[in-house]
mmCIF file of C-alpha atoms in Angstrom:
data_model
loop_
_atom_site.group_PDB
_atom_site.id
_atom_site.type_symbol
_atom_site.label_atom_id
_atom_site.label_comp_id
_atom_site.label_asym_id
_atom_site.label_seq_id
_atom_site.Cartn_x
_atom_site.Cartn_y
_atom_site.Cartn_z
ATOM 1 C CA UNK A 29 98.620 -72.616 -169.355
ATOM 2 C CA UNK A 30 98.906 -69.238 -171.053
ATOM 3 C CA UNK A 31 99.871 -67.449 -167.790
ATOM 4 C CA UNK A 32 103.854 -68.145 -166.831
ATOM 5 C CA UNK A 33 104.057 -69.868 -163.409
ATOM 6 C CA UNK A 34 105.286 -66.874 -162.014
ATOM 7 C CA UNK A 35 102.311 -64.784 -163.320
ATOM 8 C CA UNK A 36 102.597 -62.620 -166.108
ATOM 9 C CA UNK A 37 100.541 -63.280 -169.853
ATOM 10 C CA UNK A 38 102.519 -63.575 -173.197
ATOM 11 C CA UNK A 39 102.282 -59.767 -173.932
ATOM 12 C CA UNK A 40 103.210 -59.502 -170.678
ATOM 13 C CA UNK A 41 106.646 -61.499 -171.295
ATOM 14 C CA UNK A 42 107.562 -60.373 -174.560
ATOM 15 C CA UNK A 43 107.268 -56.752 -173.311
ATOM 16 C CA UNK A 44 109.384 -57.199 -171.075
ATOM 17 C CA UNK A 45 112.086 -58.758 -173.621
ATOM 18 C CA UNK A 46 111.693 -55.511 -175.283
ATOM 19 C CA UNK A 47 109.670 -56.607 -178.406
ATOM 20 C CA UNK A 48 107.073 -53.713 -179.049
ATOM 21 C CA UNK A 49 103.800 -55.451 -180.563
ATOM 22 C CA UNK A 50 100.678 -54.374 -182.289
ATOM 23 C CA UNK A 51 99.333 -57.966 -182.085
ATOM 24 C CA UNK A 52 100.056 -61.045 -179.967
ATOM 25 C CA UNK A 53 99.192 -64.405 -180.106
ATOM 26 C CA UNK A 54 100.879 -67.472 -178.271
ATOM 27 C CA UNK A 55 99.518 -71.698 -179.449
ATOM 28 C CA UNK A 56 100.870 -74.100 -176.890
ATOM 29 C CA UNK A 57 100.741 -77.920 -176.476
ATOM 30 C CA UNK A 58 101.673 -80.601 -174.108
ATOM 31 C CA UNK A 59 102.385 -84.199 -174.884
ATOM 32 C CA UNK A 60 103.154 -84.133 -178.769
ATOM 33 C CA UNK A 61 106.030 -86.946 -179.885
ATOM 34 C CA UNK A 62 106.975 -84.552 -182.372
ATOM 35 C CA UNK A 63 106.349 -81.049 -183.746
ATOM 36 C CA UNK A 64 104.833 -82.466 -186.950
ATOM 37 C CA UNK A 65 102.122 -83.834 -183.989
ATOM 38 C CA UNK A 66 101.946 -80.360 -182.688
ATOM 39 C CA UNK A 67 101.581 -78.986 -185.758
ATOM 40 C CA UNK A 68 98.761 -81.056 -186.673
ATOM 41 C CA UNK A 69 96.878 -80.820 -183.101
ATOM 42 C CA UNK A 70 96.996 -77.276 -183.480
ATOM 43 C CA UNK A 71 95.838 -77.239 -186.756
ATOM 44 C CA UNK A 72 92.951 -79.354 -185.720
ATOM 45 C CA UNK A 73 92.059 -76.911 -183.611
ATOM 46 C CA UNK A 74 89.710 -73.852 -184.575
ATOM 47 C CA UNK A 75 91.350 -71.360 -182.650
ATOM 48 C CA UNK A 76 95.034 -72.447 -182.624
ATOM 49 C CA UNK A 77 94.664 -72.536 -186.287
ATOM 50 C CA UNK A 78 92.881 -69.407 -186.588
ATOM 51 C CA UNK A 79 96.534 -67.852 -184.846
ATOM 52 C CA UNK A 80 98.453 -70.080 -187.452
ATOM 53 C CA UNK A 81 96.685 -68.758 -190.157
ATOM 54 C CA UNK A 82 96.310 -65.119 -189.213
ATOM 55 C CA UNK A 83 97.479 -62.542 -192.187
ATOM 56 C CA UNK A 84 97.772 -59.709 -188.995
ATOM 57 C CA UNK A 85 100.516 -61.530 -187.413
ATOM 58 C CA UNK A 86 103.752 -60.779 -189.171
ATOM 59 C CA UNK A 87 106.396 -62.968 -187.367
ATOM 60 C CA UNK A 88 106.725 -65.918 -185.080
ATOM 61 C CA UNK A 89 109.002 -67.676 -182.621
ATOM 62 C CA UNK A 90 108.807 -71.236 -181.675
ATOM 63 C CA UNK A 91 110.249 -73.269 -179.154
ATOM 64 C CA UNK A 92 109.966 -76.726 -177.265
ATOM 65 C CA UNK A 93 111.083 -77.747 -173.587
ATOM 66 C CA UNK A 94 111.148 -81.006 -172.083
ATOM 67 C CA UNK A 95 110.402 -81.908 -168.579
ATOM 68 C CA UNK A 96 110.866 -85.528 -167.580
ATOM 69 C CA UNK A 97 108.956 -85.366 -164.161
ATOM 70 C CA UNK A 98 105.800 -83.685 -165.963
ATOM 71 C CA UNK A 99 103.101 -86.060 -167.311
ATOM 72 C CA UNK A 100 103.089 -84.526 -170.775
ATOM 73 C CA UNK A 101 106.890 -84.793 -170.774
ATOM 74 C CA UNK A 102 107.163 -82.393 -174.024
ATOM 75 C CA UNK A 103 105.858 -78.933 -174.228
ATOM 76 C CA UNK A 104 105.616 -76.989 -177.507
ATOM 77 C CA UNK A 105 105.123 -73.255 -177.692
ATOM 78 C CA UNK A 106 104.656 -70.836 -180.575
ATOM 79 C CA UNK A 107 104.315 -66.924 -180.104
ATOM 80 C CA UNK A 108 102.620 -64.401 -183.575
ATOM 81 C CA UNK A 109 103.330 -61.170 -183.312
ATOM 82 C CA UNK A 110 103.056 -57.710 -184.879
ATOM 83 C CA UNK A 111 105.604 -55.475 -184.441
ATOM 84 C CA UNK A 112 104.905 -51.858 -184.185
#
């Protein structure tokens, strides 16, 4: 889900790591092998691609976390921003 388990949205969370944005975007996936199968769901995918490709969105973090007991076992996230 885009919304943390706690609560809170992804301009919501890198606010409050003190990145100041203009523009935020977040793609995530569950389930992907791989990030090569990540990348390639999400750019099968009109609007995870339309974040991959956006010229507004200036830099970009990416990160993975596993969690055995889950059903998708791997999650894969990337977050576009902006800075201001």
């Amino acid at each position: 889900s885009h919304t943390a388990p706690g609560g809170g949205t992804v301009a919501e969370r890198v606010g409050k790591q003190g990145y100041g944005w203009t523009r935020i975007g977040e793609n995530i996936a569950a389930g992907a092998g791989s990030v090569t199968q990540a990348m390639q769901g999400w750019l099968a995918s009109p609007g995870h691609c339309a974040n991959l490709m956006n010229p507004e969105f200036t830099e970009m973090g990416a990160a993975y976390a596993l969690n055995p007991r889950s059903t998708h076992s791997l999650y894969w996230t990337q977050v576009f921003g902006r800075p201001r």
